[in-house]
């Protein structure tokens, strides 16, 4: 009973409104990490339960040549919101190139929100808020041979062409062709 309120005036009810935007507690890979595998999932852990809002999460390389950009809908099959954890699992791997590439994760305000009513938007990620260096950890594979393997009646002056599944560069040593 409150002082000054006569008995019998019924129940008092009120609602507390959550007006505080969610904050990002941890991220994996960590900001500034190096040696990250190209197939790494991105995990964002917030201070409260989250919901998918509207828009895209963008994963972009900073490469001047052959830049990679993945635009993932927050409501699509590559983004999972589970309580306070957001798992980003791109179908395509991040292309590290020959010497590794830096990738940044970006999203606008409101791509993610908390579960309050009304929802409070997460401020988003911009600039250098989340970046990491991806390293190529898989050996290149030959996808096509010309002439075909096992081909017969090939002239000794025919050029040999090997097509790889990624960019390659000359190293040291020899390529030996055997009949």
Coordinates of N, CA, C and O in Angstrom, one line a residue, residues 1-10 12:
X1 N 0.8 -1.2 0.0 CA 0.0 0.0 0.0 C 0.9 1.2 0.0 O 1.9 1.3 0.7
X2 N 0.5 2.2 -0.9 CA 1.3 3.4 -0.9 C 0.7 4.5 0.0 O -0.5 4.6 0.2
X3 N 1.6 5.3 0.6 CA 1.2 6.3 1.5 C 0.3 7.3 0.8 O 0.6 7.8 -0.3
X4 N -0.8 7.6 1.4 CA -1.7 8.6 0.8 C -2.8 8.1 -0.1 O -3.6 8.8 -0.6
X5 N -2.7 6.8 -0.5 CA -3.7 6.1 -1.4 C -4.6 5.3 -0.5 O -4.2 4.4 0.2
X6 N -5.9 5.7 -0.5 CA -6.8 5.0 0.4 C -6.9 3.5 0.0 O -6.8 3.2 -1.2
X7 N -7.2 2.7 0.9 CA -7.4 1.3 0.7 C -8.6 1.1 -0.2 O -9.6 1.8 -0.1
X8 N -8.6 0.1 -1.1 CA -9.7 -0.3 -1.9 C -9.7 0.4 -3.3 O -10.6 0.4 -4.0
X9 N -8.6 1.1 -3.6 CA -8.6 1.7 -4.9 C -8.0 0.8 -6.0 O -7.6 1.2 -7.1
X10 N -8.1 -0.5 -5.8 CA -7.7 -1.5 -6.8 C -6.2 -1.7 -7.0 O -5.4 -1.3 -6.1
X12 N -2.6 -1.5 -8.9 CA -1.7 -0.6 -9.7 C -0.8 -1.4 -10.6 O -0.2 -2.4 -10.2

